C-alpha cells in the first residue's frame, strides 16, 4: 500500500508531488527502510476463492465496512468526484463495487448519474451493431484476406488464454473473447491484433461477470456457469469488456503497432531505472549478456498480468484504473522495477541461463495480497523519488 504520512489526508497518487531530484542523487540501492505500510488485512482481499469474512476479527470487519461506506458515499453523489474515487481506489476496491468503479475510472461511464444509464445503453448497442456487421457478416459483407488471417490468429490464441483458469475455457467465454478481439482489431487497424491482447480481456470478463452471477459460489470463478446466464446479461458484460479494453489500450496504442515501439521505450526506461536504484544488479545483468528486452517485453506486453497469480490481477488493476488510462503506463515501469528487484539478492548469484529461466517464470504462484502490496508500495515510493526527475534516465 502507499506510504503513510502525517498531517492532512493524502491526495490521490497521480497528483502527489514527488521528492526533489537532489534527494536521490546517489547511485546506492534504494531501500524501504522507514516506510510504513498499512495493515493489509484491512483491505478487501482477492488472495483466493475462500471467503475471508469468517476469519476477520470484529475490528477488521469494522475497518472493511468503513471502507465500503467511503466508496458508497463517493458513488452516491449525483456527479462523482473522480479524483476522490481514484484516491480510495488506488489501495484496492471492494469486489462488489469494482465493476462500477472500473467503468468510471476508465472513462467508459460518465461521472454524471443522470446520463450514465443512457450512455451505457448506447455504447452497448453500438458494440452489438459492430458484432452483427463485422463478425456475423450480416448484410452480405465478406471478409478480405487480412480479416481471414486475423480470425485465424485470434482463433489460435484464444484457447491459450489464461491456461490455469478453467473458467476461460468455457465455450461461451471463448466466443466472447473472439468477438471482443476481432472488433477491437477491426476498429483499430493501426494496432490491429497482437498476441497478448487476448490476456488483457480476462480481468474485465472476470470483474463484469461477477455482477451477474449469483449463488453460493459467487466468489469462486471456477464454479461460474455462463450457460445459466441470460443472453442479454452476457452481451452486456461483453460490451463492457470491449469498451473498457479500448479505453485502456487507446493510451498505449504504440505498444501494439508495428515493431511495438512503445514497449521498446518502456523497456529502456526500466533498464535505466534499475541502473539508478541498484547499479550492482544492473551491472550483473549486463555482465551476463542478458538484455532487458529478453524478459521484460512480455511484462509490458501483458501489463504484468502473466507474472502474478490470476487471483491477484483484479487488485493490481484496481491501481492501474486508479492511475487512469493516460497514466498507468508510466507507473507500470516502476511496478516492473519493483518486481525485478524483489529478488535482487538471489538474481545477483545467477548466471545467464538461470537468470533467463527465473525471470521468464517468476516464482509468484504462492503469492498473496501482502506480496503484491509490497511491490506496489515500492513502485509508489520510487515514482515519488524519480517520477519528475528524468535526469536519472541516461540518454
Short mmCIF file of C-alpha atoms in Angstrom, two decimals:
data_model
loop_
_atom_site.label_atom_id
_atom_site.label_comp_id
_atom_site.label_asym_id
_atom_site.label_seq_id
_atom_site.Cartn_x
_atom_site.Cartn_y
_atom_site.Cartn_z
CA UNK A 1 0.00 0.00 0.00
CA UNK A 2 1.03 3.63 -0.22
CA UNK A 3 3.30 5.05 2.48
CA UNK A 4 1.54 6.53 5.50
CA UNK A 5 2.30 10.19 6.08
CA UNK A 6 1.45 12.51 8.98
CA UNK A 7 -0.71 15.56 8.54
CA UNK A 8 -3.68 16.05 6.21
CA UNK A 9 -5.16 13.16 4.26
CA UNK A 10 -3.01 12.36 1.22
CA UNK A 11 -4.15 13.36 -2.22
CA UNK A 12 -4.62 10.86 -4.99
CA UNK A 13 -1.35 9.28 -6.20
CA UNK A 14 -1.43 10.78 -9.71
CA UNK A 15 -1.26 14.29 -8.18
CA UNK A 16 1.19 13.63 -5.34
CA UNK A 17 4.29 15.84 -5.60
CA UNK A 18 7.49 13.77 -5.68
CA UNK A 19 10.62 14.50 -3.72
CA UNK A 20 13.23 16.75 -5.25
CA UNK A 21 15.67 15.01 -7.57
CA UNK A 22 18.56 16.13 -5.39
CA UNK A 23 17.32 13.80 -2.65
CA UNK A 24 18.09 10.84 -4.89
CA UNK A 25 21.41 11.83 -6.39
CA UNK A 26 23.44 8.85 -5.25
CA UNK A 27 23.62 5.51 -7.01
CA UNK A 28 23.27 3.38 -3.88
CA UNK A 29 20.40 0.87 -3.83
CA UNK A 30 17.14 2.39 -2.64
CA UNK A 31 15.53 0.57 0.28
CA UNK A 32 12.17 0.71 2.04
CA UNK A 33 13.72 1.40 5.43
CA UNK A 34 11.45 3.66 7.43
CA UNK A 35 8.48 3.12 5.13
CA UNK A 36 5.24 2.46 7.00
CA UNK A 37 2.89 0.01 5.31
CA UNK A 38 -0.75 -0.12 6.32
CA UNK A 39 -2.11 -3.45 7.53
CA UNK A 40 -3.11 -5.50 4.53
CA UNK A 41 -5.91 -7.26 6.41
CA UNK A 42 -7.87 -4.02 6.42
CA UNK A 43 -8.15 -4.27 2.68
CA UNK A 44 -10.52 -6.42 0.62
CA UNK A 45 -8.54 -9.48 -0.40
CA UNK A 46 -8.53 -11.41 -3.64
CA UNK A 47 -5.91 -13.84 -2.38
CA UNK A 48 -8.10 -16.84 -3.04
CA UNK A 49 -11.65 -18.04 -3.57
CA UNK A 50 -12.21 -18.86 0.11
CA UNK A 51 -14.34 -16.16 1.79
CA UNK A 52 -12.38 -14.28 4.45
CA UNK A 53 -15.31 -12.87 6.39
CA UNK A 54 -15.33 -15.67 8.96
CA UNK A 55 -11.59 -15.22 9.54
CA UNK A 56 -11.72 -11.49 10.26
CA UNK A 57 -11.84 -10.02 13.73
CA UNK A 58 -14.57 -7.58 14.70
CA UNK A 59 -12.09 -4.70 14.34
CA UNK A 60 -11.05 -5.82 10.86
CA UNK A 61 -14.65 -6.22 9.74
CA UNK A 62 -15.39 -2.75 11.05
CA UNK A 63 -12.47 -1.33 9.04
CA UNK A 64 -13.70 -3.06 5.87
CA UNK A 65 -17.25 -1.81 6.46
CA UNK A 66 -15.90 1.70 6.93
CA UNK A 67 -14.02 1.43 3.65
CA UNK A 68 -17.16 0.23 1.88
CA UNK A 69 -19.04 3.22 3.26
CA UNK A 70 -16.37 5.60 1.99
CA UNK A 71 -16.73 4.20 -1.52
CA UNK A 72 -20.50 4.29 -1.32
CA UNK A 73 -20.51 7.93 -0.20
CA UNK A 74 -18.42 8.87 -3.24
CA UNK A 75 -20.51 6.77 -5.62
CA UNK A 76 -23.83 8.10 -4.30
CA UNK A 77 -23.16 11.68 -5.46
CA UNK A 78 -25.16 12.98 -8.47
CA UNK A 79 -21.81 13.80 -10.10
CA UNK A 80 -18.96 11.62 -8.92
CA UNK A 81 -15.69 13.23 -7.87
CA UNK A 82 -13.27 11.12 -9.88
CA UNK A 83 -10.22 12.45 -8.03
CA UNK A 84 -11.72 11.29 -4.73
CA UNK A 85 -12.59 7.94 -6.26
CA UNK A 86 -9.05 7.50 -7.59
CA UNK A 87 -7.62 8.24 -4.18
CA UNK A 88 -9.55 5.48 -2.40
CA UNK A 89 -9.40 3.04 -5.33
CA UNK A 90 -5.60 3.09 -5.58
CA UNK A 91 -5.33 0.90 -2.48
CA UNK A 92 -7.90 -1.60 -3.73
CA UNK A 93 -11.62 -1.63 -4.47
CA UNK A 94 -14.16 -3.83 -2.66
CA UNK A 95 -15.08 -6.65 -5.03
CA UNK A 96 -18.79 -5.81 -5.07
CA UNK A 97 -18.06 -2.21 -6.15
CA UNK A 98 -15.25 -2.96 -8.58
CA UNK A 99 -17.36 -3.15 -11.80
CA UNK A 100 -18.94 0.26 -11.19
CA UNK A 101 -15.60 1.83 -10.24
CA UNK A 102 -13.69 0.43 -13.21
CA UNK A 103 -16.27 1.79 -15.68
CA UNK A 104 -15.98 5.22 -14.12
CA UNK A 105 -12.21 5.31 -13.66
CA UNK A 106 -11.53 4.23 -17.24
CA UNK A 107 -13.86 6.89 -18.63
CA UNK A 108 -16.38 4.45 -20.09
CA UNK A 109 -19.24 5.51 -17.80
CA UNK A 110 -19.76 9.26 -17.29
CA UNK A 111 -19.50 10.69 -13.75
CA UNK A 112 -22.92 12.34 -14.11
CA UNK A 113 -25.50 9.85 -12.83
CA UNK A 114 -28.31 11.38 -14.92
CA UNK A 115 -26.52 10.44 -18.15
CA UNK A 116 -24.90 7.18 -17.09
CA UNK A 117 -27.55 4.61 -17.97
CA UNK A 118 -28.28 6.21 -21.34
CA UNK A 119 -24.58 6.34 -22.27
CA UNK A 120 -24.04 2.70 -21.29
CA UNK A 121 -27.15 1.60 -23.18
CA UNK A 122 -26.00 3.43 -26.32
CA UNK A 123 -22.43 2.11 -26.11
CA UNK A 124 -23.62 -1.48 -25.61
CA UNK A 125 -25.96 -1.17 -28.58
CA UNK A 126 -23.13 0.25 -30.69
CA UNK A 127 -20.90 -2.72 -29.88
CA UNK A 128 -23.72 -5.15 -30.66
CA UNK A 129 -24.17 -3.49 -34.03
CA UNK A 130 -20.49 -3.85 -34.86
CA UNK A 131 -20.57 -7.54 -33.99
CA UNK A 132 -23.53 -8.05 -36.31
CA UNK A 133 -21.87 -6.11 -39.13
CA UNK A 134 -18.23 -7.21 -38.93
CA UNK A 135 -18.19 -10.52 -37.09
CA UNK A 136 -21.51 -12.12 -38.07
CA UNK A 137 -21.31 -10.51 -41.55
CA UNK A 138 -24.96 -9.53 -41.62
CA UNK A 139 -25.89 -7.50 -44.66
CA UNK A 140 -23.92 -9.56 -47.18
CA UNK A 141 -20.42 -8.37 -46.25
CA UNK A 142 -17.43 -10.59 -46.96
CA UNK A 143 -14.04 -10.76 -45.26
CA UNK A 144 -10.88 -9.84 -47.13
CA UNK A 145 -7.68 -11.85 -46.84
CA UNK A 146 -6.33 -9.79 -43.93
CA UNK A 147 -9.52 -10.32 -41.94
CA UNK A 148 -9.45 -14.05 -42.62
CA UNK A 149 -5.88 -14.16 -41.32
CA UNK A 150 -6.95 -12.14 -38.28
CA UNK A 151 -9.77 -14.54 -37.45
CA UNK A 152 -7.39 -17.50 -37.69
CA UNK A 153 -4.78 -15.86 -35.43
CA UNK A 154 -7.35 -14.98 -32.79
CA UNK A 155 -8.75 -18.49 -33.05
CA UNK A 156 -5.31 -19.88 -32.26
CA UNK A 157 -4.65 -17.56 -29.30
CA UNK A 158 -7.99 -17.66 -27.51
CA UNK A 159 -7.72 -21.30 -26.34
CA UNK A 160 -4.28 -20.44 -24.89
CA UNK A 161 -5.68 -17.60 -22.80
CA UNK A 162 -5.24 -17.93 -19.01
CA UNK A 163 -4.35 -21.65 -19.20
CA UNK A 164 -4.50 -22.02 -15.42
CA UNK A 165 -8.07 -20.69 -15.10
CA UNK A 166 -10.65 -23.23 -16.23
CA UNK A 167 -13.39 -20.61 -16.42
CA UNK A 168 -11.88 -19.02 -19.53
CA UNK A 169 -12.10 -22.30 -21.40
CA UNK A 170 -15.88 -22.43 -21.43
CA UNK A 171 -17.19 -22.24 -24.98
CA UNK A 172 -19.35 -19.15 -24.43
CA UNK A 173 -16.46 -17.25 -22.84
CA UNK A 174 -14.09 -18.11 -25.67
CA UNK A 175 -16.63 -16.92 -28.25
CA UNK A 176 -16.94 -13.64 -26.35
CA UNK A 177 -13.15 -13.31 -26.35
CA UNK A 178 -13.04 -13.89 -30.10
CA UNK A 179 -15.67 -11.24 -30.79
CA UNK A 180 -14.08 -8.65 -28.50
CA UNK A 181 -10.62 -9.12 -30.02
CA UNK A 182 -11.89 -9.14 -33.59
CA UNK A 183 -13.97 -5.96 -33.21
CA UNK A 184 -11.10 -4.23 -31.39
CA UNK A 185 -8.76 -5.08 -34.29
CA UNK A 186 -11.21 -4.02 -36.99
CA UNK A 187 -11.94 -0.72 -35.26
CA UNK A 188 -8.22 -0.03 -34.69
CA UNK A 189 -6.38 -1.00 -37.89
CA UNK A 190 -3.17 0.79 -36.83
CA UNK A 191 -2.59 -1.67 -34.00
CA UNK A 192 -4.99 -4.41 -35.12
CA UNK A 193 -4.44 -7.53 -33.00
CA UNK A 194 -1.19 -8.52 -31.30
CA UNK A 195 -0.67 -11.70 -29.32
CA UNK A 196 -1.03 -10.85 -25.65
CA UNK A 197 -4.04 -8.56 -26.00
CA UNK A 198 -6.18 -11.66 -25.51
CA UNK A 199 -4.90 -11.88 -21.92
CA UNK A 200 -5.83 -8.26 -21.25
CA UNK A 201 -9.54 -9.02 -21.69
CA UNK A 202 -9.62 -11.58 -18.88
CA UNK A 203 -9.67 -9.19 -15.88
CA UNK A 204 -12.61 -7.34 -17.38
CA UNK A 205 -14.52 -10.55 -18.05
CA UNK A 206 -13.98 -11.73 -14.50
CA UNK A 207 -14.99 -8.43 -12.92
CA UNK A 208 -18.05 -7.66 -15.03
CA UNK A 209 -19.37 -11.21 -14.88
CA UNK A 210 -19.18 -11.02 -11.08
CA UNK A 211 -22.08 -8.55 -11.29
CA UNK A 212 -24.44 -11.02 -12.90
CA UNK A 213 -23.51 -14.43 -11.46
CA UNK A 214 -25.20 -15.48 -8.25
CA UNK A 215 -25.38 -18.33 -5.78
CA UNK A 216 -23.21 -19.78 -3.05
CA UNK A 217 -20.17 -19.94 -5.36
CA UNK A 218 -20.40 -16.26 -6.30
CA UNK A 219 -16.77 -15.62 -5.26
CA UNK A 220 -15.34 -18.75 -6.90
CA UNK A 221 -14.81 -18.11 -10.60
CA UNK A 222 -14.15 -21.77 -11.36
CA UNK A 223 -17.70 -22.54 -10.29
CA UNK A 224 -19.36 -19.99 -12.55
CA UNK A 225 -21.60 -21.43 -15.25
CA UNK A 226 -22.03 -18.93 -18.04
CA UNK A 227 -24.68 -21.09 -19.73
CA UNK A 228 -27.01 -20.25 -16.84
CA UNK A 229 -26.89 -16.53 -17.62
CA UNK A 230 -29.42 -14.74 -19.78
CA UNK A 231 -28.26 -13.84 -23.28
CA UNK A 232 -28.80 -10.15 -22.52
CA UNK A 233 -26.56 -10.36 -19.47
CA UNK A 234 -23.69 -11.93 -21.37
CA UNK A 235 -23.97 -9.37 -24.17
CA UNK A 236 -23.89 -6.54 -21.63
CA UNK A 237 -20.76 -7.99 -20.00
CA UNK A 238 -19.10 -8.48 -23.38
CA UNK A 239 -19.80 -4.92 -24.49
CA UNK A 240 -18.47 -3.50 -21.22
CA UNK A 241 -15.30 -5.58 -21.61
CA UNK A 242 -14.79 -4.28 -25.14
CA UNK A 243 -15.19 -0.62 -24.21
CA UNK A 244 -13.00 -0.80 -21.10
CA UNK A 245 -10.30 -2.67 -23.02
CA UNK A 246 -10.49 0.01 -25.71
CA UNK A 247 -10.15 2.80 -23.15
CA UNK A 248 -7.11 1.13 -21.58
CA UNK A 249 -5.37 0.40 -24.88
CA UNK A 250 -6.05 3.75 -26.52
CA UNK A 251 -3.37 5.40 -24.39
CA UNK A 252 -0.75 2.73 -25.16
CA UNK A 253 -1.55 2.09 -28.80
CA UNK A 254 2.14 2.33 -29.75
CA UNK A 255 2.70 -0.78 -27.64
CA UNK A 256 0.91 -2.75 -30.35
CA UNK A 257 1.72 -1.01 -33.63
CA UNK A 258 4.43 -2.30 -35.98
CA UNK A 259 7.64 -3.17 -34.10
CA UNK A 260 5.84 -2.18 -30.87
CA UNK A 261 7.94 0.98 -30.27
CA UNK A 262 6.04 1.85 -27.08
CA UNK A 263 7.23 -1.31 -25.38
CA UNK A 264 10.77 -0.72 -26.61
CA UNK A 265 10.73 2.68 -24.89
CA UNK A 266 9.30 1.22 -21.69
CA UNK A 267 11.97 -1.46 -21.55
CA UNK A 268 14.67 1.20 -21.95
CA UNK A 269 13.15 3.22 -19.11
CA UNK A 270 13.06 0.10 -16.94
CA UNK A 271 16.72 -0.62 -17.63
CA UNK A 272 17.79 2.90 -16.69
CA UNK A 273 15.56 2.96 -13.63
CA UNK A 274 17.08 -0.29 -12.36
CA UNK A 275 20.54 1.17 -13.00
CA UNK A 276 19.59 4.15 -10.85
CA UNK A 277 18.05 2.14 -7.99
CA UNK A 278 20.51 -0.77 -7.84
CA UNK A 279 23.54 -0.30 -10.06
CA UNK A 280 25.05 -3.60 -8.90
CA UNK A 281 22.01 -5.50 -10.12
CA UNK A 282 22.05 -3.70 -13.45
CA UNK A 283 25.76 -4.36 -13.90
CA UNK A 284 25.29 -8.06 -13.16
CA UNK A 285 22.56 -8.35 -15.81
CA UNK A 286 24.83 -6.65 -18.35
CA UNK A 287 27.84 -8.80 -17.45
CA UNK A 288 25.80 -11.94 -18.01
CA UNK A 289 24.90 -10.75 -21.50
CA UNK A 290 21.18 -10.59 -20.68
CA UNK A 291 19.14 -7.87 -22.34
CA UNK A 292 16.13 -6.42 -20.53
CA UNK A 293 14.09 -6.96 -23.67
CA UNK A 294 14.52 -10.74 -23.30
CA UNK A 295 12.40 -10.88 -20.15
CA UNK A 296 10.65 -7.52 -19.75
CA UNK A 297 9.00 -7.42 -23.18
CA UNK A 298 6.27 -9.80 -22.03
CA UNK A 299 5.86 -7.89 -18.77
CA UNK A 300 4.92 -4.74 -20.66
CA UNK A 301 3.06 -6.52 -23.45
CA UNK A 302 0.67 -8.14 -20.95
CA UNK A 303 0.84 -5.39 -18.28
CA UNK A 304 2.41 -7.89 -15.81
CA UNK A 305 -0.78 -9.95 -15.92
CA UNK A 306 1.07 -13.21 -16.57
CA UNK A 307 3.62 -12.57 -13.83
CA UNK A 308 1.23 -12.74 -10.87
CA UNK A 309 -1.47 -15.29 -9.96
CA UNK A 310 -4.78 -14.51 -11.62
CA UNK A 311 -6.48 -14.23 -8.22
CA UNK A 312 -4.39 -11.07 -7.62
CA UNK A 313 -4.84 -9.47 -11.04
CA UNK A 314 -8.03 -7.57 -10.19
CA UNK A 315 -6.30 -5.97 -7.20
CA UNK A 316 -3.35 -4.98 -9.39
CA UNK A 317 -5.70 -3.49 -11.96
CA UNK A 318 -7.51 -1.50 -9.28
CA UNK A 319 -4.32 0.53 -9.07
CA UNK A 320 -3.99 0.69 -12.87
CA UNK A 321 -7.53 2.07 -13.22
CA UNK A 322 -6.98 4.49 -10.33
CA UNK A 323 -3.87 5.78 -12.09
CA UNK A 324 -6.07 6.42 -15.10
CA UNK A 325 -5.82 5.23 -18.68
CA UNK A 326 -3.37 8.04 -19.50
CA UNK A 327 -1.04 7.46 -16.54
CA UNK A 328 -0.87 3.77 -15.68
CA UNK A 329 1.68 3.00 -18.40
CA UNK A 330 4.21 5.28 -16.70
CA UNK A 331 3.54 3.67 -13.33
CA UNK A 332 3.95 0.23 -14.91
CA UNK A 333 7.69 0.90 -15.34
CA UNK A 334 8.02 1.26 -11.57
CA UNK A 335 5.93 -1.85 -10.97
CA UNK A 336 8.27 -3.84 -13.23
CA UNK A 337 11.32 -2.45 -11.41
CA UNK A 338 9.84 -3.45 -8.05
CA UNK A 339 9.01 -6.90 -9.40
CA UNK A 340 12.53 -7.45 -10.71
CA UNK A 341 14.34 -6.11 -7.66
CA UNK A 342 12.18 -8.14 -5.30
CA UNK A 343 14.65 -10.98 -5.97
CA UNK A 344 17.77 -8.84 -6.44
CA UNK A 345 19.92 -10.72 -3.90
CA UNK A 346 19.11 -14.07 -5.46
CA UNK A 347 19.45 -12.82 -9.05
CA UNK A 348 22.95 -11.49 -8.39
CA UNK A 349 24.09 -15.05 -7.73
CA UNK A 350 22.74 -16.42 -11.03
CA UNK A 351 24.40 -16.85 -14.40
CA UNK A 352 22.80 -16.19 -17.80
CA UNK A 353 20.73 -19.33 -18.33
CA UNK A 354 19.44 -19.39 -14.78
CA UNK A 355 18.61 -15.69 -14.96
CA UNK A 356 16.59 -16.16 -18.14
CA UNK A 357 14.63 -19.09 -16.76
CA UNK A 358 13.92 -17.33 -13.47
CA UNK A 359 12.79 -14.02 -14.98
CA UNK A 360 10.59 -15.71 -17.56
CA UNK A 361 8.91 -17.82 -14.87
CA UNK A 362 8.79 -15.72 -11.71
CA UNK A 363 8.01 -17.77 -8.58
CA UNK A 364 4.81 -15.92 -7.66
CA UNK A 365 2.33 -18.82 -7.64
CA UNK A 366 2.13 -18.82 -3.85
CA UNK A 367 1.89 -15.05 -3.56
CA UNK A 368 -0.91 -13.49 -1.58
CA UNK A 369 -2.14 -9.93 -1.29
CA UNK A 370 0.73 -8.94 1.04
CA UNK A 371 3.42 -9.66 -1.56
CA UNK A 372 1.58 -7.71 -4.25
CA UNK A 373 1.04 -4.78 -1.90
CA UNK A 374 4.78 -4.64 -1.19
CA UNK A 375 5.54 -4.47 -4.92
CA UNK A 376 3.01 -1.64 -5.35
CA UNK A 377 4.45 0.17 -2.33
CA UNK A 378 7.97 0.04 -3.74
CA UNK A 379 6.71 1.22 -7.13
CA UNK A 380 4.90 4.12 -5.49
CA UNK A 381 7.95 5.14 -3.48
CA UNK A 382 10.30 5.01 -6.46
CA UNK A 383 7.96 7.06 -8.60
CA UNK A 384 7.81 9.65 -5.83
CA UNK A 385 11.62 9.76 -5.87
CA UNK A 386 12.19 9.70 -9.63
CA UNK A 387 8.87 10.41 -11.37
CA UNK A 388 9.57 14.04 -12.17
CA UNK A 389 13.34 13.71 -12.24
CA UNK A 390 14.06 12.49 -15.77
CA UNK A 391 17.78 13.15 -15.25
CA UNK A 392 18.03 9.68 -13.72
CA UNK A 393 17.47 8.28 -17.20
CA UNK A 394 20.59 8.30 -19.34
CA UNK A 395 20.09 9.20 -22.99
#
